[in-house]
């Protein structure tokens, strides 16, 4: 953690490109030890040969956090700011399912049977996506919600170098209220949130305010609730996530790569503070975030 903090404080604050370049240079000073090859993943050796020094590429970050915390929102904003792709493994699976390749048939069977997609399939999809991006001139990435287990983290270390892991955190009572307020327009498919969260600070915890994300009038009568957005299901998801995530957090904490960020509120409150912690202050982006 100390290494990450030194890296972040040393990054330049005059614009996103300068900050990203500084981050790349400083990332090169982090631990360079490579883990032994992951048995059963032959493609990992090829990926190791393709690795580029941190000083020659953009950032390679991971975003972790409980379901509903907003990983995708903040990861996508940072990807635009830094000019790197935002990669969510769920999207990779959905894209593969929509394709006509042989893996699509195998994935469809797994999903239809309610089984978990294996680590090897996920890593292969990710490896293929990273290779495609590199061939197209992409440099760096932000992974969203992956890895979820220590085994996945160990395999990921064989596939690519991770510079930093940002762990977004939010109080459980706020997370539950936020998830219960989620709505989807059955016509346009956009996501909204009816919850107006205004939690007072108590027991040493700071107050948190999150304004609702209300739909336009033409969507209001078409809102539906996700079937799994019930308090019982949400709390169970959070319990399962917390049990699984702690070892992953410890894995990256021991590598000195974990940065924990407590969300102070909604996007207008949290985005500028996240940029500050990452030393990526950008006045134009901050104005857009607060708009």
Short mmCIF file of C-alpha atoms in Angstrom, two decimals:
data_model
loop_
_atom_site.label_atom_id
_atom_site.label_comp_id
_atom_site.label_asym_id
_atom_site.label_seq_id
_atom_site.Cartn_x
_atom_site.Cartn_y
_atom_site.Cartn_z
CA UNK A 1 0.00 0.00 0.00
CA UNK A 2 2.86 2.36 0.83
CA UNK A 3 4.33 1.74 -2.62
CA UNK A 4 1.02 2.60 -4.26
CA UNK A 5 0.65 5.75 -2.21
CA UNK A 6 4.18 6.89 -3.11
CA UNK A 7 3.38 6.22 -6.74
CA UNK A 8 0.16 8.22 -6.62
CA UNK A 9 1.57 11.18 -4.76
CA UNK A 10 4.47 11.41 -7.22
CA UNK A 11 2.28 11.44 -10.33
CA UNK A 12 2.02 14.80 -12.07
CA UNK A 13 -1.19 16.77 -11.53
CA UNK A 14 -1.15 18.88 -14.71
CA UNK A 15 -3.55 17.02 -17.00
CA UNK A 16 -4.56 13.45 -17.63
CA UNK A 17 -1.87 12.57 -20.20
CA UNK A 18 0.93 13.90 -18.00
CA UNK A 19 -0.44 12.09 -14.96
CA UNK A 20 -0.82 8.84 -16.87
CA UNK A 21 2.75 9.11 -18.17
CA UNK A 22 4.04 9.73 -14.66
CA UNK A 23 2.04 6.78 -13.39
CA UNK A 24 3.57 4.55 -16.06
CA UNK A 25 7.10 5.57 -15.10
CA UNK A 26 6.52 5.08 -11.40
CA UNK A 27 4.70 1.77 -11.88
CA UNK A 28 7.94 0.37 -13.24
CA UNK A 29 9.45 0.69 -9.76
CA UNK A 30 6.90 -1.68 -8.19
CA UNK A 31 7.77 -5.31 -7.48
CA UNK A 32 9.02 -7.06 -10.62
CA UNK A 33 9.03 -10.63 -9.36
CA UNK A 34 7.18 -13.05 -11.63
CA UNK A 35 5.21 -15.99 -10.27
CA UNK A 36 5.95 -19.51 -11.58
CA UNK A 37 3.88 -20.61 -14.60
CA UNK A 38 0.28 -21.52 -13.84
CA UNK A 39 -0.16 -25.22 -14.54
CA UNK A 40 -2.71 -26.03 -17.22
CA UNK A 41 -2.62 -22.60 -18.85
CA UNK A 42 -0.16 -22.98 -21.70
CA UNK A 43 -1.19 -19.67 -23.26
CA UNK A 44 0.24 -17.85 -20.22
CA UNK A 45 3.82 -18.43 -21.41
CA UNK A 46 3.04 -16.71 -24.72
CA UNK A 47 1.45 -13.78 -22.91
CA UNK A 48 4.52 -13.36 -20.68
CA UNK A 49 6.65 -13.00 -23.80
CA UNK A 50 4.34 -10.21 -25.00
CA UNK A 51 4.58 -8.09 -21.85
CA UNK A 52 5.79 -4.54 -22.22
CA UNK A 53 7.71 -2.62 -19.55
CA UNK A 54 5.49 -0.32 -17.49
CA UNK A 55 7.35 2.76 -18.76
CA UNK A 56 6.38 1.88 -22.35
CA UNK A 57 2.63 1.45 -21.85
CA UNK A 58 -0.39 3.00 -20.18
CA UNK A 59 -1.81 1.98 -16.80
CA UNK A 60 -3.03 -1.57 -16.17
CA UNK A 61 -5.47 -1.36 -13.28
CA UNK A 62 -8.12 -3.53 -11.66
CA UNK A 63 -11.32 -2.23 -10.06
CA UNK A 64 -12.86 -4.27 -7.25
CA UNK A 65 -15.96 -3.64 -5.15
CA UNK A 66 -19.26 -5.05 -3.94
CA UNK A 67 -22.17 -5.55 -6.35
CA UNK A 68 -23.88 -2.20 -6.87
CA UNK A 69 -20.97 -0.07 -5.63
CA UNK A 70 -20.41 1.50 -9.05
CA UNK A 71 -17.26 -0.20 -10.37
CA UNK A 72 -18.41 0.09 -13.96
CA UNK A 73 -19.30 3.76 -13.62
CA UNK A 74 -15.95 4.87 -12.23
CA UNK A 75 -13.90 2.45 -14.34
CA UNK A 76 -15.52 3.71 -17.55
CA UNK A 77 -14.97 7.35 -16.57
CA UNK A 78 -11.30 6.70 -15.84
CA UNK A 79 -10.89 4.75 -19.08
CA UNK A 80 -12.07 7.80 -21.02
CA UNK A 81 -9.83 10.10 -19.02
CA UNK A 82 -6.71 7.96 -19.44
CA UNK A 83 -7.44 6.72 -22.95
CA UNK A 84 -7.44 3.02 -22.04
CA UNK A 85 -10.14 0.38 -22.63
CA UNK A 86 -12.59 -0.52 -19.88
CA UNK A 87 -12.86 -4.32 -19.86
CA UNK A 88 -15.59 -6.13 -17.90
CA UNK A 89 -15.44 -9.92 -18.03
CA UNK A 90 -19.25 -10.09 -18.01
CA UNK A 91 -19.25 -8.17 -21.28
CA UNK A 92 -16.64 -10.55 -22.72
CA UNK A 93 -18.88 -13.53 -21.93
CA UNK A 94 -21.94 -11.82 -23.43
CA UNK A 95 -20.02 -10.86 -26.58
CA UNK A 96 -18.77 -14.42 -26.99
CA UNK A 97 -22.28 -15.78 -26.52
CA UNK A 98 -23.49 -13.48 -29.30
CA UNK A 99 -20.79 -14.77 -31.66
CA UNK A 100 -20.85 -17.88 -33.84
CA UNK A 101 -17.58 -19.38 -32.62
CA UNK A 102 -17.25 -22.87 -31.11
CA UNK A 103 -16.79 -21.43 -27.63
CA UNK A 104 -20.21 -19.76 -27.87
CA UNK A 105 -21.92 -23.16 -27.89
CA UNK A 106 -19.94 -24.32 -24.86
CA UNK A 107 -20.67 -21.08 -23.00
CA UNK A 108 -24.39 -21.28 -23.81
CA UNK A 109 -24.56 -24.75 -22.28
CA UNK A 110 -22.77 -23.58 -19.12
CA UNK A 111 -24.97 -20.50 -18.70
CA UNK A 112 -28.21 -22.36 -19.45
CA UNK A 113 -27.35 -24.96 -16.81
CA UNK A 114 -26.69 -22.22 -14.26
CA UNK A 115 -23.04 -23.24 -13.82
CA UNK A 116 -20.09 -20.94 -13.21
CA UNK A 117 -17.86 -20.18 -16.19
CA UNK A 118 -14.47 -21.78 -15.55
CA UNK A 119 -11.34 -19.77 -14.80
CA UNK A 120 -9.69 -21.10 -17.94
CA UNK A 121 -12.51 -19.86 -20.20
CA UNK A 122 -12.58 -16.43 -18.54
CA UNK A 123 -8.81 -16.02 -18.74
CA UNK A 124 -8.78 -17.21 -22.35
CA UNK A 125 -11.46 -14.64 -23.24
CA UNK A 126 -9.51 -11.93 -21.43
CA UNK A 127 -6.23 -12.96 -23.03
CA UNK A 128 -7.86 -12.87 -26.47
CA UNK A 129 -9.31 -9.42 -25.75
CA UNK A 130 -5.95 -8.05 -24.59
CA UNK A 131 -4.17 -9.45 -27.67
CA UNK A 132 -6.83 -7.96 -29.96
CA UNK A 133 -6.45 -4.58 -28.27
CA UNK A 134 -2.69 -4.65 -28.55
CA UNK A 135 -2.90 -5.54 -32.24
CA UNK A 136 -5.18 -2.51 -32.67
CA UNK A 137 -2.72 -0.23 -30.90
CA UNK A 138 -4.33 -0.14 -27.46
CA UNK A 139 -2.04 0.45 -24.50
CA UNK A 140 -3.12 -0.40 -20.97
CA UNK A 141 -6.56 -1.26 -19.60
CA UNK A 142 -8.89 -1.08 -16.61
CA UNK A 143 -10.40 -4.42 -15.57
CA UNK A 144 -13.82 -4.26 -13.94
CA UNK A 145 -14.70 -6.79 -11.24
CA UNK A 146 -12.01 -9.34 -12.06
CA UNK A 147 -10.30 -11.28 -10.53
CA UNK A 148 -12.79 -12.57 -7.95
CA UNK A 149 -10.69 -15.35 -6.44
CA UNK A 150 -7.03 -15.76 -5.49
CA UNK A 151 -6.70 -18.46 -8.13
CA UNK A 152 -7.93 -16.04 -10.78
CA UNK A 153 -5.52 -13.39 -9.48
CA UNK A 154 -2.60 -15.82 -9.68
CA UNK A 155 -3.52 -16.81 -13.24
CA UNK A 156 -3.97 -13.15 -14.20
CA UNK A 157 -0.42 -12.49 -12.99
CA UNK A 158 0.70 -15.08 -15.53
CA UNK A 159 -1.20 -13.38 -18.34
CA UNK A 160 -0.31 -9.74 -17.72
CA UNK A 161 1.14 -7.26 -15.22
CA UNK A 162 -1.27 -5.48 -12.87
CA UNK A 163 -0.01 -2.11 -11.66
CA UNK A 164 -2.68 -1.16 -9.14
CA UNK A 165 -5.96 -2.47 -7.71
CA UNK A 166 -8.59 0.10 -6.69
CA UNK A 167 -11.05 -1.32 -4.17
CA UNK A 168 -14.24 0.78 -4.01
CA UNK A 169 -16.00 0.56 -0.65
CA UNK A 170 -19.42 1.68 0.55
CA UNK A 171 -21.35 1.08 3.77
CA UNK A 172 -23.57 -2.00 3.57
CA UNK A 173 -26.74 -0.18 4.62
CA UNK A 174 -26.17 2.36 1.84
CA UNK A 175 -25.39 -0.38 -0.69
CA UNK A 176 -28.62 -2.19 0.15
CA UNK A 177 -30.70 0.97 -0.18
CA UNK A 178 -28.93 1.81 -3.45
CA UNK A 179 -29.60 -1.66 -4.92
CA UNK A 180 -33.25 -1.62 -3.84
CA UNK A 181 -33.72 1.69 -5.65
CA UNK A 182 -32.49 0.41 -9.01
CA UNK A 183 -34.95 0.46 -11.90
CA UNK A 184 -34.71 -0.35 -15.60
CA UNK A 185 -36.82 1.13 -18.38
CA UNK A 186 -38.49 -1.80 -20.13
CA UNK A 187 -38.56 0.16 -23.37
CA UNK A 188 -35.17 1.87 -23.76
CA UNK A 189 -33.18 -0.37 -21.38
CA UNK A 190 -31.55 2.50 -19.48
CA UNK A 191 -30.81 2.22 -15.77
CA UNK A 192 -32.15 4.62 -13.13
CA UNK A 193 -32.25 4.79 -9.35
CA UNK A 194 -35.18 6.11 -7.34
CA UNK A 195 -33.42 6.00 -3.98
CA UNK A 196 -32.61 9.32 -2.32
CA UNK A 197 -29.95 8.30 0.18
CA UNK A 198 -29.32 10.71 3.02
CA UNK A 199 -27.59 8.88 5.87
CA UNK A 200 -26.48 10.76 8.95
CA UNK A 201 -23.00 10.25 10.30
CA UNK A 202 -22.89 8.11 13.43
CA UNK A 203 -20.60 5.73 15.31
CA UNK A 204 -17.58 7.26 13.65
CA UNK A 205 -19.00 6.84 10.13
CA UNK A 206 -19.32 9.94 7.91
CA UNK A 207 -22.66 11.09 6.50
CA UNK A 208 -23.45 10.03 2.94
CA UNK A 209 -25.76 11.69 0.45
CA UNK A 210 -26.67 10.24 -2.94
CA UNK A 211 -29.23 12.01 -5.08
CA UNK A 212 -31.67 9.84 -7.07
CA UNK A 213 -31.08 9.25 -10.77
CA UNK A 214 -34.61 9.88 -11.98
CA UNK A 215 -35.90 8.84 -15.40
CA UNK A 216 -37.48 11.22 -17.91
CA UNK A 217 -41.26 11.38 -17.96
CA UNK A 218 -41.57 9.07 -20.96
CA UNK A 219 -39.76 6.28 -19.05
CA UNK A 220 -41.46 6.72 -15.66
CA UNK A 221 -44.42 4.44 -16.40
CA UNK A 222 -42.21 1.76 -17.97
CA UNK A 223 -39.85 1.16 -15.05
CA UNK A 224 -39.28 -2.39 -13.87
CA UNK A 225 -37.30 -3.85 -10.97
CA UNK A 226 -34.69 -6.55 -11.37
CA UNK A 227 -35.99 -9.85 -10.03
CA UNK A 228 -32.92 -10.26 -7.82
CA UNK A 229 -33.13 -6.76 -6.30
CA UNK A 230 -34.81 -7.83 -3.06
CA UNK A 231 -33.28 -7.11 0.33
CA UNK A 232 -32.72 -10.79 1.09
CA UNK A 233 -31.00 -11.46 -2.23
CA UNK A 234 -28.93 -8.25 -2.07
CA UNK A 235 -27.66 -8.96 1.44
CA UNK A 236 -26.84 -12.54 0.47
CA UNK A 237 -24.90 -11.32 -2.59
CA UNK A 238 -22.95 -8.93 -0.40
CA UNK A 239 -22.18 -11.68 2.14
CA UNK A 240 -20.92 -14.03 -0.57
CA UNK A 241 -18.88 -11.26 -2.16
CA UNK A 242 -17.27 -10.26 1.14
CA UNK A 243 -16.33 -13.87 1.90
CA UNK A 244 -14.74 -14.28 -1.55
CA UNK A 245 -13.14 -10.86 -1.87
CA UNK A 246 -11.15 -10.72 1.37
CA UNK A 247 -8.49 -13.20 0.20
CA UNK A 248 -8.19 -11.33 -3.12
CA UNK A 249 -7.76 -8.02 -1.31
CA UNK A 250 -5.10 -9.61 0.92
CA UNK A 251 -3.37 -11.02 -2.18
CA UNK A 252 -2.94 -7.56 -3.71
CA UNK A 253 -2.34 -5.88 -0.35
CA UNK A 254 0.64 -8.18 0.16
CA UNK A 255 1.92 -7.14 -3.26
CA UNK A 256 1.65 -3.47 -2.26
CA UNK A 257 -0.84 -2.79 -5.06
CA UNK A 258 -4.15 -2.33 -3.21
CA UNK A 259 -5.68 1.15 -2.93
CA UNK A 260 -8.88 1.24 -0.86
CA UNK A 261 -11.26 4.12 -1.56
CA UNK A 262 -14.35 4.79 0.57
CA UNK A 263 -17.01 6.42 -1.57
CA UNK A 264 -18.18 9.60 0.21
CA UNK A 265 -21.44 9.86 -1.74
CA UNK A 266 -22.72 9.83 -5.30
CA UNK A 267 -20.80 10.67 -8.45
CA UNK A 268 -20.64 14.46 -7.86
CA UNK A 269 -19.09 13.89 -4.42
CA UNK A 270 -16.95 10.83 -5.18
CA UNK A 271 -15.51 11.47 -8.64
CA UNK A 272 -13.41 14.56 -7.79
CA UNK A 273 -12.10 12.87 -4.63
CA UNK A 274 -11.18 9.72 -6.55
CA UNK A 275 -9.30 11.82 -9.11
CA UNK A 276 -7.48 13.55 -6.25
CA UNK A 277 -6.46 10.26 -4.63
CA UNK A 278 -5.19 9.03 -8.00
CA UNK A 279 -3.50 12.40 -8.66
CA UNK A 280 -5.44 12.69 -11.89
CA UNK A 281 -7.21 15.98 -11.25
CA UNK A 282 -8.71 17.29 -14.45
CA UNK A 283 -10.72 20.49 -14.15
CA UNK A 284 -12.87 19.88 -17.24
CA UNK A 285 -13.72 16.35 -16.16
CA UNK A 286 -14.51 17.51 -12.64
CA UNK A 287 -16.90 20.13 -13.97
CA UNK A 288 -18.62 17.50 -16.13
CA UNK A 289 -18.86 15.15 -13.15
CA UNK A 290 -20.52 17.80 -11.02
CA UNK A 291 -22.94 18.89 -13.74
#
